[in-house]
Amino acid sequence: MAAAKVALVTGAGSGIGRAAALALAKDGYAVGLLGRTKDELDAVVDEIQKDGCKAMALLADISEENEMAAAMSELVDQFGRLDVVVANAGINGVWAPIEDLTPAEWDQTMNVNLRGTYMTIHKAVPHMKSNGGSIVIVSSINGTRTFTSPGATAYSVTKAGQLAMAQQLALELARYGIRVNAICPGAIDTEIDDNTHIRSKEETAIPVEWPQGDIPISNGEAGTSEDVADLVVFLAGSKSRHITGTPVWIDGGQGLLV
Ligand SMILES: NC(=O)c1ccc[n+]([C@@H]2O[C@H](COP(=O)([O-])OP(=O)(O)OC[C@H]3O[C@@H](n4cnc5c(N)ncnc54)[C@H](O)[C@@H]3O)[C@@H](O)[C@H]2O)c1
């Protein structure tokens, strides 16, 4: 029997993706958790199923066409439909001076963050056209509101590109009742530093004097994955029915300071 509503979350084994998958399950969605690390995905699936909700793990690299096509078929075969896509998986990649950033490092960030987001939506939309739905792209304040992370040129370009993708597709897909929005987080306490490689920061850092506590709403504390997950659930569901093509900055005011 087809599940009531079905959501796909990429990068669902950790951080924002994990919190979004848990929150969507709690909100009644059957959830496909897609990522590259089976153990992490299985642990989140177990957590969701223990609460009596529906979930399945989908092992795929978001930049690989065949893997994404197979994962999408597996999800729709299992749950019968697809209503919500959270294109969240991403990496910080290498942050370095432009002359030092290698073409391979540039390509890696583009492949995961931009090609991966394109691939996720490219493979999902055929399953969403008949029912309509909501696509939520997890971008960043980098590249959309701030440009101050030292050496983060490739990362910022992908995050700006993701917002452009959301706005372009909001128009293209409106005729099918598919909304497309972008979430732009500031500093959120996750494992993303594990895939961040910073070189020669002293050459790219901007000598700004930051005010005491750089995140106004929370005395300088980073946001949590759960803060972002609540926004994902809002943008996924009918309470945001008139919102499309919109960036939502979720940064406690951090991005307004620079
Ligand atoms: N944490 C922050 O401060 C912050 C701020 C702004 C934006 N973001 C964005 O939020 C998103 C989630 O990041 P996070 O902070 O939760 O970090 P995270 O590292 O905890 O989560 C990222 C997840 O994506 C997965 N992933 C990476 N490459 C993949 C690939 N090729 N195929 C499939 N899965 C892949 C990882 O395995 C991981 O589970 C990213 O797009 C990131 O750019 C994070």
Tab-separated table of N, CA, C and O in Angstrom, residues 67-165:
chain	number	residue	atom	x	y	z
A	67	GLU	N	23.518	5.563	-9.832
A	67	GLU	CA	23.195	5.301	-8.419
A	67	GLU	C	21.945	6.076	-8.008
A	67	GLU	O	21.090	5.576	-7.270
A	68	MET	N	21.809	7.305	-8.493
A	68	MET	CA	20.639	8.119	-8.122
A	68	MET	C	19.367	7.595	-8.795
A	68	MET	O	18.293	7.594	-8.187
A	69	ALA	N	19.498	7.133	-10.036
A	69	ALA	CA	18.325	6.572	-10.723
A	69	ALA	C	17.842	5.327	-9.982
A	69	ALA	O	16.643	5.147	-9.742
A	70	ALA	N	18.788	4.481	-9.565
A	70	ALA	CA	18.426	3.244	-8.861
A	70	ALA	C	17.794	3.570	-7.505
A	70	ALA	O	16.782	2.963	-7.120
A	71	ALA	N	18.371	4.522	-6.792
A	71	ALA	CA	17.853	4.884	-5.465
A	71	ALA	C	16.435	5.432	-5.577
A	71	ALA	O	15.551	5.098	-4.778
A	72	MET	N	16.210	6.257	-6.579
A	72	MET	CA	14.889	6.873	-6.750
A	72	MET	C	13.845	5.786	-7.067
A	72	MET	O	12.743	5.809	-6.519
A	73	SER	N	14.213	4.829	-7.932
A	73	SER	CA	13.272	3.739	-8.257
A	73	SER	C	12.964	2.911	-7.020
A	73	SER	O	11.817	2.541	-6.770
A	74	GLU	N	14.017	2.626	-6.241
A	74	GLU	CA	13.835	1.822	-5.023
A	74	GLU	C	12.844	2.509	-4.078
A	74	GLU	O	11.951	1.873	-3.513
A	75	LEU	N	12.990	3.820	-3.945
A	75	LEU	CA	12.125	4.582	-3.030
A	75	LEU	C	10.672	4.549	-3.500
A	75	LEU	O	9.753	4.270	-2.718
A	76	VAL	N	10.482	4.815	-4.780
A	76	VAL	CA	9.111	4.891	-5.298
A	76	VAL	C	8.480	3.499	-5.356
A	76	VAL	O	7.280	3.343	-5.092
A	77	ASP	N	9.289	2.469	-5.641
A	77	ASP	CA	8.759	1.093	-5.608
A	77	ASP	C	8.276	0.746	-4.202
A	77	ASP	O	7.248	0.107	-4.014
A	78	GLN	N	9.043	1.161	-3.214
A	78	GLN	CA	8.726	0.802	-1.827
A	78	GLN	C	7.538	1.592	-1.274
A	78	GLN	O	6.637	1.036	-0.677
A	79	PHE	N	7.529	2.916	-1.504
A	79	PHE	CA	6.523	3.761	-0.854
A	79	PHE	C	5.442	4.274	-1.809
A	79	PHE	O	4.494	4.930	-1.383
A	80	GLY	N	5.610	4.066	-3.119
A	80	GLY	CA	4.527	4.323	-4.059
A	80	GLY	C	4.397	5.728	-4.619
A	80	GLY	O	3.624	5.947	-5.547
A	81	ARG	N	5.125	6.697	-4.071
A	81	ARG	CA	5.012	8.073	-4.567
A	81	ARG	C	6.160	8.905	-4.009
A	81	ARG	O	6.964	8.415	-3.222
A	82	LEU	N	6.219	10.170	-4.438
A	82	LEU	CA	7.244	11.083	-3.901
A	82	LEU	C	6.661	12.496	-3.850
A	82	LEU	O	6.201	13.022	-4.862
A	83	ASP	N	6.646	13.090	-2.656
A	83	ASP	CA	6.033	14.402	-2.460
A	83	ASP	C	7.031	15.499	-2.105
A	83	ASP	O	6.824	16.659	-2.457
A	84	VAL	N	8.064	15.120	-1.369
A	84	VAL	CA	8.997	16.125	-0.838
A	84	VAL	C	10.432	15.678	-1.085
A	84	VAL	O	10.762	14.508	-0.861
A	85	VAL	N	11.262	16.598	-1.560
A	85	VAL	CA	12.685	16.308	-1.735
A	85	VAL	C	13.493	17.345	-0.969
A	85	VAL	O	13.298	18.551	-1.167
A	86	VAL	N	14.362	16.872	-0.102
A	86	VAL	CA	15.269	17.779	0.605
A	86	VAL	C	16.674	17.515	0.059
A	86	VAL	O	17.305	16.504	0.382
A	87	ALA	N	17.120	18.407	-0.834
A	87	ALA	CA	18.443	18.276	-1.454
A	87	ALA	C	19.448	18.930	-0.516
A	87	ALA	O	19.736	20.124	-0.605
A	88	ASN	N	19.953	18.112	0.393
A	88	ASN	CA	20.739	18.638	1.510
A	88	ASN	C	22.207	18.241	1.454
A	88	ASN	O	23.070	19.002	1.895
A	89	ALA	N	22.517	17.066	0.900
A	89	ALA	CA	23.897	16.569	0.951
A	89	ALA	C	24.849	17.584	0.340
A	89	ALA	O	24.564	18.173	-0.699
A	90	GLY	N	25.983	17.779	0.993
A	90	GLY	CA	26.956	18.719	0.457
A	90	GLY	C	28.239	18.666	1.254
A	90	GLY	O	28.298	18.080	2.336
A	91	ILE	N	29.271	19.294	0.695
A	91	ILE	CA	30.567	19.355	1.382
A	91	ILE	C	31.067	20.795	1.380
A	91	ILE	O	30.706	21.585	0.493
A	92	ASN	N	31.884	21.122	2.351
A	92	ASN	CA	32.574	22.415	2.305
A	92	ASN	C	33.729	22.353	1.311
A	92	ASN	O	34.056	23.341	0.665
A	93	GLY	N	34.372	21.178	1.217
A	93	GLY	CA	35.480	21.006	0.277
A	93	GLY	C	36.710	21.788	0.721
A	93	GLY	O	36.913	22.035	1.909
A	94	VAL	N	37.530	22.194	-0.260
A	94	VAL	CA	38.780	22.890	0.053
A	94	VAL	C	38.562	24.396	-0.003
A	94	VAL	O	38.006	24.921	-0.974
A	95	TRP	N	38.993	25.072	1.041
A	95	TRP	CA	38.981	26.542	1.077
A	95	TRP	C	40.441	26.979	1.018
A	95	TRP	O	41.225	26.697	1.931
A	96	ALA	N	40.809	27.662	-0.063
A	96	ALA	CA	42.219	28.013	-0.274
A	96	ALA	C	42.296	29.223	-1.205
A	96	ALA	O	41.334	29.517	-1.927
A	97	PRO	N	43.450	29.910	-1.229
A	97	PRO	CA	43.627	31.011	-2.183
A	97	PRO	C	43.380	30.514	-3.605
A	97	PRO	O	43.723	29.369	-3.925
A	98	ILE	N	42.848	31.373	-4.459
A	98	ILE	CA	42.397	30.932	-5.791
A	98	ILE	C	43.528	30.322	-6.617
A	98	ILE	O	43.321	29.354	-7.356
A	99	GLU	N	44.754	30.858	-6.467
A	99	GLU	CA	45.858	30.322	-7.283
A	99	GLU	C	46.356	28.978	-6.749
A	99	GLU	O	47.069	28.250	-7.436
A	100	ASP	N	45.959	28.651	-5.535
A	100	ASP	CA	46.393	27.414	-4.899
A	100	ASP	C	45.330	26.313	-4.998
A	100	ASP	O	45.612	25.124	-4.884
A	101	LEU	N	44.067	26.736	-5.213
A	101	LEU	CA	42.947	25.786	-5.312
A	101	LEU	C	43.092	25.018	-6.625
A	101	LEU	O	43.064	25.610	-7.701
A	102	THR	N	43.247	23.693	-6.552
A	102	THR	CA	43.527	22.931	-7.780
A	102	THR	C	42.240	22.675	-8.569
A	102	THR	O	41.146	22.655	-7.993
A	103	PRO	N	42.366	22.451	-9.879
A	103	PRO	CA	41.179	22.119	-10.675
A	103	PRO	C	40.438	20.892	-10.128
A	103	PRO	O	39.203	20.862	-10.136
A	104	ALA	N	41.164	19.921	-9.621
A	104	ALA	CA	40.503	18.714	-9.077
A	104	ALA	C	39.682	19.077	-7.840
A	104	ALA	O	38.580	18.551	-7.642
A	105	GLU	N	40.223	19.971	-7.018
A	105	GLU	CA	39.489	20.381	-5.814
A	105	GLU	C	38.239	21.189	-6.193
A	105	GLU	O	37.166	21.022	-5.623
A	106	TRP	N	38.396	22.077	-7.170
A	106	TRP	CA	37.251	22.842	-7.687
A	106	TRP	C	36.155	21.893	-8.187
A	106	TRP	O	34.984	21.992	-7.828
A	107	ASP	N	36.580	20.928	-9.026
A	107	ASP	CA	35.614	19.987	-9.627
A	107	ASP	C	34.887	19.164	-8.561
A	107	ASP	O	33.688	18.900	-8.693
A	108	GLN	N	35.603	18.782	-7.524
A	108	GLN	CA	35.013	17.952	-6.468
A	108	GLN	C	33.861	18.706	-5.783
A	108	GLN	O	32.769	18.152	-5.571
A	109	THR	N	34.085	19.985	-5.475
A	109	THR	CA	33.031	20.770	-4.808
A	109	THR	C	31.849	20.982	-5.756
A	109	THR	O	30.686	20.863	-5.362
A	110	MET	N	32.157	21.274	-7.036
A	110	MET	CA	31.077	21.444	-8.024
A	110	MET	C	30.278	20.145	-8.183
A	110	MET	O	29.052	20.158	-8.272
A	111	ASN	N	31.016	19.029	-8.241
A	111	ASN	CA	30.368	17.731	-8.481
A	111	ASN	C	29.386	17.365	-7.382
A	111	ASN	O	28.271	16.952	-7.665
A	112	VAL	N	29.833	17.503	-6.151
A	112	VAL	CA	28.952	17.102	-5.053
A	112	VAL	C	27.831	18.132	-4.894
A	112	VAL	O	26.645	17.779	-4.921
A	113	ASN	N	28.191	19.398	-4.753
A	113	ASN	CA	27.178	20.385	-4.349
A	113	ASN	C	26.245	20.798	-5.495
A	113	ASN	O	25.039	20.936	-5.284
A	114	LEU	N	26.796	21.001	-6.679
A	114	LEU	CA	25.942	21.500	-7.772
A	114	LEU	C	25.406	20.375	-8.654
A	114	LEU	O	24.199	20.246	-8.845
A	115	ARG	N	26.333	19.551	-9.192
A	115	ARG	CA	25.861	18.413	-9.999
A	115	ARG	C	24.973	17.507	-9.149
A	115	ARG	O	23.934	17.011	-9.626
A	116	GLY	N	25.334	17.303	-7.885
A	116	GLY	CA	24.558	16.440	-6.991
A	116	GLY	C	23.153	16.972	-6.764
A	116	GLY	O	22.179	16.210	-6.747
A	117	THR	N	23.029	18.280	-6.596
A	117	THR	CA	21.704	18.886	-6.393
A	117	THR	C	20.880	18.778	-7.677
A	117	THR	O	19.700	18.394	-7.658
A	118	TYR	N	21.530	19.101	-8.804
A	118	TYR	CA	20.858	18.930	-10.102
A	118	TYR	C	20.379	17.482	-10.263
A	118	TYR	O	19.228	17.216	-10.639
A	119	MET	N	21.276	16.523	-9.967
A	119	MET	CA	20.965	15.109	-10.198
A	119	MET	C	19.793	14.659	-9.322
A	119	MET	O	18.910	13.913	-9.780
A	120	THR	N	19.791	15.132	-8.088
A	120	THR	CA	18.713	14.772	-7.153
A	120	THR	C	17.371	15.225	-7.717
A	120	THR	O	16.396	14.462	-7.775
A	121	ILE	N	17.326	16.478	-8.164
A	121	ILE	CA	16.063	17.041	-8.656
A	121	ILE	C	15.703	16.433	-10.018
A	121	ILE	O	14.543	16.096	-10.287
A	122	HIS	N	16.714	16.266	-10.866
A	122	HIS	CA	16.527	15.676	-12.194
A	122	HIS	C	15.854	14.301	-12.107
A	122	HIS	O	14.944	13.992	-12.893
A	123	LYS	N	16.289	13.512	-11.141
A	123	LYS	CA	15.734	12.156	-11.006
A	123	LYS	C	14.427	12.136	-10.223
A	123	LYS	O	13.641	11.194	-10.341
A	124	ALA	N	14.176	13.171	-9.397
A	124	ALA	CA	12.978	13.174	-8.550
A	124	ALA	C	11.747	13.714	-9.272
A	124	ALA	O	10.633	13.190	-9.103
A	125	VAL	N	11.940	14.758	-10.065
A	125	VAL	CA	10.792	15.479	-10.634
A	125	VAL	C	9.824	14.594	-11.433
A	125	VAL	O	8.607	14.746	-11.298
A	126	PRO	N	10.303	13.633	-12.243
A	126	PRO	CA	9.345	12.791	-12.971
A	126	PRO	C	8.345	12.086	-12.049
A	126	PRO	O	7.225	11.800	-12.457
A	127	HIS	N	8.763	11.822	-10.795
A	127	HIS	CA	7.868	11.142	-9.855
A	127	HIS	C	6.951	12.113	-9.120
A	127	HIS	O	6.086	11.693	-8.362
A	128	MET	N	7.166	13.422	-9.293
A	128	MET	CA	6.411	14.419	-8.516
A	128	MET	C	5.374	15.153	-9.356
A	128	MET	O	4.476	15.807	-8.811
A	129	LYS	N	5.513	15.070	-10.690
A	129	LYS	CA	4.684	15.912	-11.552
A	129	LYS	C	3.190	15.641	-11.394
A	129	LYS	O	2.380	16.562	-11.498
A	130	SER	N	2.805	14.396	-11.160
A	130	SER	CA	1.372	14.095	-11.110
A	130	SER	C	0.711	14.591	-9.832
A	130	SER	O	-0.451	15.000	-9.842
A	131	ASN	N	1.444	14.610	-8.703
A	131	ASN	CA	0.845	14.999	-7.412
A	131	ASN	C	1.206	16.401	-6.966
A	131	ASN	O	0.595	16.923	-6.033
A	132	GLY	N	2.260	17.002	-7.543
A	132	GLY	CA	2.807	18.243	-6.992
A	132	GLY	C	3.646	17.921	-5.776
A	132	GLY	O	3.790	16.759	-5.390
A	133	GLY	N	4.214	18.954	-5.145
A	133	GLY	CA	5.045	18.691	-3.972
A	133	GLY	C	5.954	19.851	-3.651
A	133	GLY	O	5.735	20.983	-4.111
A	134	SER	N	6.983	19.551	-2.886
A	134	SER	CA	7.889	20.613	-2.434
A	134	SER	C	9.333	20.137	-2.494
A	134	SER	O	9.648	19.038	-2.026
A	135	ILE	N	10.172	20.981	-3.085
A	135	ILE	CA	11.609	20.701	-3.122
A	135	ILE	C	12.301	21.752	-2.260
A	135	ILE	O	12.056	22.961	-2.428
A	136	VAL	N	13.122	21.292	-1.334
A	136	VAL	CA	13.852	22.201	-0.448
A	136	VAL	C	15.338	21.971	-0.681
A	136	VAL	O	15.834	20.858	-0.481
A	137	ILE	N	16.035	23.013	-1.117
A	137	ILE	CA	17.476	22.902	-1.363
A	137	ILE	C	18.220	23.544	-0.198
A	137	ILE	O	17.929	24.699	0.163
A	138	VAL	N	19.163	22.813	0.385
A	138	VAL	CA	19.926	23.401	1.497
A	138	VAL	C	21.169	24.081	0.922
A	138	VAL	O	22.148	23.433	0.545
A	139	SER	N	21.076	25.413	0.819
A	139	SER	CA	22.159	26.253	0.324
A	139	SER	C	22.963	26.736	1.537
A	139	SER	O	23.306	25.942	2.407
A	140	SER	N	23.226	28.028	1.646
A	140	SER	CA	24.036	28.567	2.755
A	140	SER	C	23.927	30.085	2.753
A	140	SER	O	23.525	30.677	1.740
A	141	ILE	N	24.350	30.714	3.856
A	141	ILE	CA	24.523	32.176	3.787
A	141	ILE	C	25.730	32.507	2.904
A	141	ILE	O	25.765	33.550	2.272
A	142	ASN	N	26.709	31.568	2.832
A	142	ASN	CA	27.861	31.787	1.951
A	142	ASN	C	27.395	31.794	0.501
A	142	ASN	O	26.773	30.849	0.030
A	143	GLY	N	27.719	32.855	-0.209
A	143	GLY	CA	27.344	32.917	-1.629
A	143	GLY	C	25.964	33.505	-1.867
A	143	GLY	O	25.596	33.797	-3.002
A	144	THR	N	25.166	33.674	-0.791
A	144	THR	CA	23.841	34.270	-0.967
A	144	THR	C	23.699	35.555	-0.146
A	144	THR	O	22.946	36.439	-0.516
A	145	ARG	N	24.410	35.623	0.988
A	145	ARG	CA	24.310	36.820	1.815
A	145	ARG	C	25.681	37.244	2.363
A	145	ARG	O	25.886	38.398	2.681
A	146	THR	N	26.590	36.297	2.513
A	146	THR	CA	27.941	36.656	2.978
A	146	THR	C	28.995	36.066	2.031
A	146	THR	O	28.758	35.045	1.380
A	147	PHE	N	30.137	36.729	1.999
A	147	PHE	CA	31.244	36.309	1.126
A	147	PHE	C	32.558	36.396	1.901
A	147	PHE	O	33.591	36.747	1.347
A	148	THR	N	32.506	36.086	3.183
A	148	THR	CA	33.627	36.354	4.069
A	148	THR	C	34.333	35.110	4.592
A	148	THR	O	35.298	35.239	5.334
A	149	SER	N	33.888	33.914	4.218
A	149	SER	CA	34.602	32.713	4.678
A	149	SER	C	35.892	32.595	3.866
A	149	SER	O	35.842	32.451	2.634
A	150	PRO	N	37.036	32.625	4.521
A	150	PRO	CA	38.310	32.703	3.802
A	150	PRO	C	38.512	31.568	2.804
A	150	PRO	O	38.435	30.398	3.168
A	151	GLY	N	38.760	31.919	1.548
A	151	GLY	CA	39.104	30.912	0.537
A	151	GLY	C	37.952	30.050	0.054
A	151	GLY	O	38.159	29.107	-0.709
A	152	ALA	N	36.720	30.387	0.459
A	152	ALA	CA	35.581	29.496	0.150
A	152	ALA	C	34.958	29.798	-1.209
A	152	ALA	O	33.736	29.735	-1.372
A	153	THR	N	35.799	30.089	-2.217
A	153	THR	CA	35.268	30.494	-3.524
A	153	THR	C	34.415	29.401	-4.166
A	153	THR	O	33.282	29.652	-4.592
A	154	ALA	N	34.960	28.192	-4.228
A	154	ALA	CA	34.205	27.110	-4.884
A	154	ALA	C	32.910	26.849	-4.123
A	154	ALA	O	31.829	26.721	-4.719
A	155	TYR	N	32.997	26.781	-2.808
A	155	TYR	CA	31.808	26.518	-1.985
A	155	TYR	C	30.751	27.598	-2.210
A	155	TYR	O	29.575	27.299	-2.463
A	156	SER	N	31.164	28.870	-2.126
A	156	SER	CA	30.209	29.974	-2.285
A	156	SER	C	29.538	29.942	-3.656
A	156	SER	O	28.338	30.209	-3.784
A	157	VAL	N	30.319	29.609	-4.692
A	157	VAL	CA	29.758	29.536	-6.045
A	157	VAL	C	28.684	28.452	-6.112
A	157	VAL	O	27.605	28.649	-6.694
A	158	THR	N	28.937	27.306	-5.465
A	158	THR	CA	27.918	26.242	-5.516
A	158	THR	C	26.667	26.657	-4.751
A	158	THR	O	25.552	26.323	-5.154
A	159	LYS	N	26.846	27.384	-3.648
A	159	LYS	CA	25.688	27.763	-2.835
A	159	LYS	C	24.863	28.843	-3.542
A	159	LYS	O	23.641	28.854	-3.470
A	160	ALA	N	25.554	29.776	-4.232
A	160	ALA	CA	24.844	30.759	-5.052
A	160	ALA	C	24.109	30.050	-6.183
A	160	ALA	O	22.959	30.377	-6.519
A	161	GLY	N	24.776	29.064	-6.777
A	161	GLY	CA	24.169	28.299	-7.876
A	161	GLY	C	22.930	27.550	-7.418
A	161	GLY	O	21.940	27.446	-8.150
A	162	GLN	N	22.973	27.026	-6.201
A	162	GLN	CA	21.799	26.303	-5.684
A	162	GLN	C	20.604	27.237	-5.525
A	162	GLN	O	19.466	26.842	-5.782
A	163	LEU	N	20.864	28.479	-5.102
A	163	LEU	CA	19.747	29.431	-4.973
A	163	LEU	C	19.188	29.778	-6.353
A	163	LEU	O	17.965	29.829	-6.556
A	164	ALA	N	20.086	29.978	-7.320
A	164	ALA	CA	19.634	30.251	-8.695
A	164	ALA	C	18.788	29.080	-9.215
A	164	ALA	O	17.760	29.280	-9.879
A	165	MET	N	19.211	27.857	-8.879
A	165	MET	CA	18.473	26.666	-9.325
A	165	MET	C	17.066	26.671	-8.726
A	165	MET	O	16.077	26.392	-9.416
